[in-house]
Coordinates of C-alpha atoms in Angstrom, one line a residue:
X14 CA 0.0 0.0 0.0
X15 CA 1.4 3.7 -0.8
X16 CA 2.3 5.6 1.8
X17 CA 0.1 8.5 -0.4
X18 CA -4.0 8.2 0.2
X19 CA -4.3 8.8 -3.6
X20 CA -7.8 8.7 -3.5
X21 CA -8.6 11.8 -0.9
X22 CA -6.9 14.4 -3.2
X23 CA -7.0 13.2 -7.1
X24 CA -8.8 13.1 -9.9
X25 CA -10.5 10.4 -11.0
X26 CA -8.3 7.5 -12.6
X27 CA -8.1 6.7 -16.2
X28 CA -7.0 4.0 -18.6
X29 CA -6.4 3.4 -22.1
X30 CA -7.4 1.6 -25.2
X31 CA -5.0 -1.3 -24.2
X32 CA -6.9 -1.7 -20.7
X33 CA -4.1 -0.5 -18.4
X34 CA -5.4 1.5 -15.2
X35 CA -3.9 4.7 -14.4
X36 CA -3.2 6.3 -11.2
X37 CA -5.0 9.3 -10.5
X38 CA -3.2 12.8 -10.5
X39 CA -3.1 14.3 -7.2
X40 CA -5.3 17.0 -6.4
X41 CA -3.3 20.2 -4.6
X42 CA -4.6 21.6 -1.5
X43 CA -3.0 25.0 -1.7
X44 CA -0.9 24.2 1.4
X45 CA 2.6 24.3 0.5
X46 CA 3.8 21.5 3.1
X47 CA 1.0 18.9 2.9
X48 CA 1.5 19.0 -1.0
X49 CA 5.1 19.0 -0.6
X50 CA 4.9 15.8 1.8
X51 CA 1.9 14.2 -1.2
X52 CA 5.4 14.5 -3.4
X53 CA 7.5 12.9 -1.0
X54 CA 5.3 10.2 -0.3
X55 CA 4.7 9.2 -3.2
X56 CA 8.3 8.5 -4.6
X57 CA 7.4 5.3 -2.2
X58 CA 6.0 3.8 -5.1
X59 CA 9.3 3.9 -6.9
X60 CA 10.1 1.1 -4.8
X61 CA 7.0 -0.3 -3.2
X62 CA 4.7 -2.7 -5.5
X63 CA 2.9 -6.1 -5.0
X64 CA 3.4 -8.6 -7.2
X65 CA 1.9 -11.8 -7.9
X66 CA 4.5 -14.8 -8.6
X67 CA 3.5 -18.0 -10.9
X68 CA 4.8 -20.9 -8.5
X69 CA 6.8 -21.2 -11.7
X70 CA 9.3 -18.9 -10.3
X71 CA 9.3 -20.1 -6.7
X72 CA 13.3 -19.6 -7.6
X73 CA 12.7 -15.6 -7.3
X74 CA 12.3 -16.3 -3.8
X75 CA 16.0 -15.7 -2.1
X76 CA 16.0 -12.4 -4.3
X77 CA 12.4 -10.9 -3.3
X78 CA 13.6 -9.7 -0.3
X79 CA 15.6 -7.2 -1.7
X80 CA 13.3 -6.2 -5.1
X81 CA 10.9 -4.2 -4.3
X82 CA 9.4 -3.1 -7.4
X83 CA 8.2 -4.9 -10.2
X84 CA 9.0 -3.9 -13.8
X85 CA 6.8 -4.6 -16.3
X86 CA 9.9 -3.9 -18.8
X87 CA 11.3 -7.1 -17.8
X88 CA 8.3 -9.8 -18.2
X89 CA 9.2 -12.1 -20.6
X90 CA 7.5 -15.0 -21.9
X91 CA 9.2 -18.8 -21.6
X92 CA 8.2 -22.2 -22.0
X93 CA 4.1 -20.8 -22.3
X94 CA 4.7 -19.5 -18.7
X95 CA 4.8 -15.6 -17.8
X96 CA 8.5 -15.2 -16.2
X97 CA 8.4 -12.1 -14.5
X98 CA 12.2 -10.9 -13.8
X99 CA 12.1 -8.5 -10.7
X100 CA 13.8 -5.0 -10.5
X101 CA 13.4 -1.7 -8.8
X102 CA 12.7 2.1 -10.1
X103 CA 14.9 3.7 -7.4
X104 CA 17.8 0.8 -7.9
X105 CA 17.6 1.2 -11.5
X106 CA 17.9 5.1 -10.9
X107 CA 21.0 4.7 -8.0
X108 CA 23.2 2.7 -9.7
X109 CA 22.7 4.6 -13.1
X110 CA 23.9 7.8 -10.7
X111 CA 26.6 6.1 -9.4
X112 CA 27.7 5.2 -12.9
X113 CA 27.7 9.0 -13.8
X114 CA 29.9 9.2 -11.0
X115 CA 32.6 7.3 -13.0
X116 CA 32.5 9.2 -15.8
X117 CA 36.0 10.2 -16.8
X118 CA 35.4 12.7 -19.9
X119 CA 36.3 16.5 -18.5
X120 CA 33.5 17.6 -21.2
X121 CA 30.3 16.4 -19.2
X122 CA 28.9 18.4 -16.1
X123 CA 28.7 15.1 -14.2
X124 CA 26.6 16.6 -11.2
X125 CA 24.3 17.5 -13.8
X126 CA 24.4 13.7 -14.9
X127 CA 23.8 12.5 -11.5
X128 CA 21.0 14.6 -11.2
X129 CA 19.2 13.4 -14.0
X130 CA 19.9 9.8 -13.5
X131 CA 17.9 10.5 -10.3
X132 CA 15.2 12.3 -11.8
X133 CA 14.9 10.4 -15.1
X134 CA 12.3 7.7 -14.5
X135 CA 10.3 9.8 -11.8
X136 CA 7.2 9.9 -14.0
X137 CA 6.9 6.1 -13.1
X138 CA 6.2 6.8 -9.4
X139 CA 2.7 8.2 -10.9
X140 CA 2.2 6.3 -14.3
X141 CA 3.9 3.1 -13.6
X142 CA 6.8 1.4 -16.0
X143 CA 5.0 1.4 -19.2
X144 CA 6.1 -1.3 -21.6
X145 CA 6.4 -2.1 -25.3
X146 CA 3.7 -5.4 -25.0
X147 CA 1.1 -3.1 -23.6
X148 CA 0.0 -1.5 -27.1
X149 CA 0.5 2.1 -25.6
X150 CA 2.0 4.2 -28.1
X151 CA 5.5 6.2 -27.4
X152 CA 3.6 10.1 -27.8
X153 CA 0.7 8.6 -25.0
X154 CA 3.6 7.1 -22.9
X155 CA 5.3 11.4 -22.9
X156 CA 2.1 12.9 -22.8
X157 CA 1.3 10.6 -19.6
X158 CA 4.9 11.2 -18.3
X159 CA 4.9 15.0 -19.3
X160 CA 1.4 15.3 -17.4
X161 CA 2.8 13.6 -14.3
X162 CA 6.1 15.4 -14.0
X163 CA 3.8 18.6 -14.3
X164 CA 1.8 17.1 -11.2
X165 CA 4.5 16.8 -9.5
X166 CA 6.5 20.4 -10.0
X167 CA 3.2 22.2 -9.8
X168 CA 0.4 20.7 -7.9
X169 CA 2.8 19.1 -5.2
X170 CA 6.0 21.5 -5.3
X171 CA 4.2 24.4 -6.0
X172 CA 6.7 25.4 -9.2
X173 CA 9.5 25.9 -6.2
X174 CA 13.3 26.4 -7.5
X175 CA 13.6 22.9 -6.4
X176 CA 10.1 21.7 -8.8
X177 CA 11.6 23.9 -11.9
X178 CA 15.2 22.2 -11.6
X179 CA 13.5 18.8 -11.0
X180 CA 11.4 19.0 -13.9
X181 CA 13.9 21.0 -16.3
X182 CA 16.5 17.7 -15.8
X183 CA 13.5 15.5 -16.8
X184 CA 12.6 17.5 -20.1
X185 CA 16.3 17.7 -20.9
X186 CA 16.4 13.6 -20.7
X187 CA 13.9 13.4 -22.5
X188 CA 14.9 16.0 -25.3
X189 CA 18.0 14.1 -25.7
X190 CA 19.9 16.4 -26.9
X191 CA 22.6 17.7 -24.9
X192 CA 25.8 15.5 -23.9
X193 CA 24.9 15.1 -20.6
X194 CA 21.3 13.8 -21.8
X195 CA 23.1 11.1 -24.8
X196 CA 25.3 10.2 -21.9
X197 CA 22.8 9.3 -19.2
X198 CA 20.4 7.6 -21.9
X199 CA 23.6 5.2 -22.5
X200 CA 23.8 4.9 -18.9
X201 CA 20.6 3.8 -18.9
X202 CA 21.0 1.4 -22.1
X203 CA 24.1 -0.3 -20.2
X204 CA 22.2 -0.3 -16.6
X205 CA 19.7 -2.4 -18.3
X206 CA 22.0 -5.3 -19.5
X207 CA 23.9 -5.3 -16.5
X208 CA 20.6 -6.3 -14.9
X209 CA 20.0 -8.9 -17.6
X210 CA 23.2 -10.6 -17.3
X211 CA 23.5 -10.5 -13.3
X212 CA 19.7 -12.6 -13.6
X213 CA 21.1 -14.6 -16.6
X214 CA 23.8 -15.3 -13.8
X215 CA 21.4 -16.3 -11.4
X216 CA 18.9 -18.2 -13.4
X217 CA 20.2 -19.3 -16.1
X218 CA 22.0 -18.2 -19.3
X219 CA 21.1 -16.7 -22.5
X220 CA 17.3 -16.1 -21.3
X221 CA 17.6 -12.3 -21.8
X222 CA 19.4 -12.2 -25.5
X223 CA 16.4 -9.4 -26.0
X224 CA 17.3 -7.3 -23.3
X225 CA 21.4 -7.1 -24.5
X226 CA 20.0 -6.5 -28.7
X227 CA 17.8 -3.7 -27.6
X228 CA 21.0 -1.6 -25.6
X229 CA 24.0 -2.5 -25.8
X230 CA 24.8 -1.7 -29.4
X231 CA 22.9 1.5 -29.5
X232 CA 25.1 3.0 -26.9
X233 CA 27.3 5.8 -28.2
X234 CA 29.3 7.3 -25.8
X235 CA 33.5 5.9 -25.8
X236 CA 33.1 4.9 -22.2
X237 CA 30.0 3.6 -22.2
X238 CA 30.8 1.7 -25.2
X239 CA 33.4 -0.2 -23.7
X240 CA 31.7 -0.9 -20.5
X241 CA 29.2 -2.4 -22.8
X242 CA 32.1 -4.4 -24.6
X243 CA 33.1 -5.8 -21.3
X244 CA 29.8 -6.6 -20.2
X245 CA 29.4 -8.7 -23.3
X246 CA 33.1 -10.2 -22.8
X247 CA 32.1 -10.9 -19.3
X248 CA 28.7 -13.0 -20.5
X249 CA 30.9 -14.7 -23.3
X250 CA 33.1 -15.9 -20.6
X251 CA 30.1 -16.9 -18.1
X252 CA 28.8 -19.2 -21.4
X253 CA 31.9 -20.6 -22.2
X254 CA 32.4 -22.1 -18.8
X255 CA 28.7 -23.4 -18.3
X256 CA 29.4 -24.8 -21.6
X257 CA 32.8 -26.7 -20.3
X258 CA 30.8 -27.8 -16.8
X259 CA 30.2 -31.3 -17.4
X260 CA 26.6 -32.2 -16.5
X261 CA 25.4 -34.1 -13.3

């Protein structure tokens, strides 16, 4: 359960033509604090979700403990079962900052890059991770993200210095088109793989192919690139050896 009563100040909840329920905006209440907590309280759902499990992946088990959010990016479909792979908004969001943090190229503001690897997937604390399988087009995906953000920098921050900074990072990510926004968008490319092939790890190789097509060789900055070429070296080398292991 949120933390956020969503349903004593919103709007009413909508959905779309693919069936998917939306969260209700929040309604202000023209007191700067309350609304300001509504904000605060509600980045709980970054992390916070329930999810049902198919007894087909009683092996998730040891690892639910520590995912907290459910992806809908990372449901996958194998053997005519739904495998659902867990991971979490904020983790996804934390370690993409602290790969900023590495960044060795004197041209990037990497505070800036930080900042919007925090801020970049925010919109998803309100309208959820919207994936390709649910039939909702890329301009209804923004417009719902765009409308959310705005919820958040004006209805709960009140358009405060810290709202307009918060929601001017977003728009940049989104715009793509400064370095530090192609530089983050990598990070986030190269954050996903290294999910895949830490559960291929766990569970089982070569289950995520998908996930390593769709990021790693659309990645364009130098250092980026090569972490991405040591990732794949990495998975090569994890192969190779289950390969060599001689069966039970």
């Amino acid at each position: 359960m949120d933390s956020f009563d969503s349903t004593t100040n919103s709007t009413e909840s909508s959905s779309t033509s693919s069936g998917r329920p939306f969260l209700p905006l929040y309604v202000p209440t023209g007191e700067v604090s309350k609304d300001r907590l509504a904000f605060i309280h509600i980045l709980e759902r970054l992390k916070v979700r329930l999810l049902r499990i198919r007894k087909y992946l009683t092996y998730l088990t040891k690892i639910n403990d520590r995912l907290k959010n459910a992806r809908d990016g990372w449901t996958i479909r194998q053997d005519n079962e739904v495998a659902l792979f867990l991971r979490s908004i904020s983790d996804h969001m934390y370690r993409m900052a602290v790969l900023a943090m590495l960044s060795d190229d004197p041209s990037l503001d990497v505070s800036k890059c930080v900042m919007m690897a925090l801020v970049h997937d925010l919109a998803e604390a309100h309208v959820g991770d919207i994936a390709p399988r649910e039939g909702i087009s890329k301009s209804e995906k923004h417009r719902r993200e765009k409308e959310a953000m705005k919820n958040f920098a004006t209805d709960m921050l009140h358009d405060s210095p810290a709202a307009q900074r918060i929601e001017a990072l977003w728009k940049e990510y989104e715009d793509g088109v400064t370095p530090e926004a192609k530089f983050v968008k990598d990070l986030d490319k190269f954050e996903m793989a290294s999910q895949a092939l830490e559960y291929e790890r766990d569970h089982g190789p070569k289950t995520l192919q998908q996930f390593f097509d769709s990021s790693i060789p659309k990645l364009s900055h130098p250092q980026v690139k090569q972490w991405g070429a040591d990732l794949l070296a990495e998975r090569e080398h994890m192969n190779q050896a289950l390969d060599s292991k001689p069966s039970s």
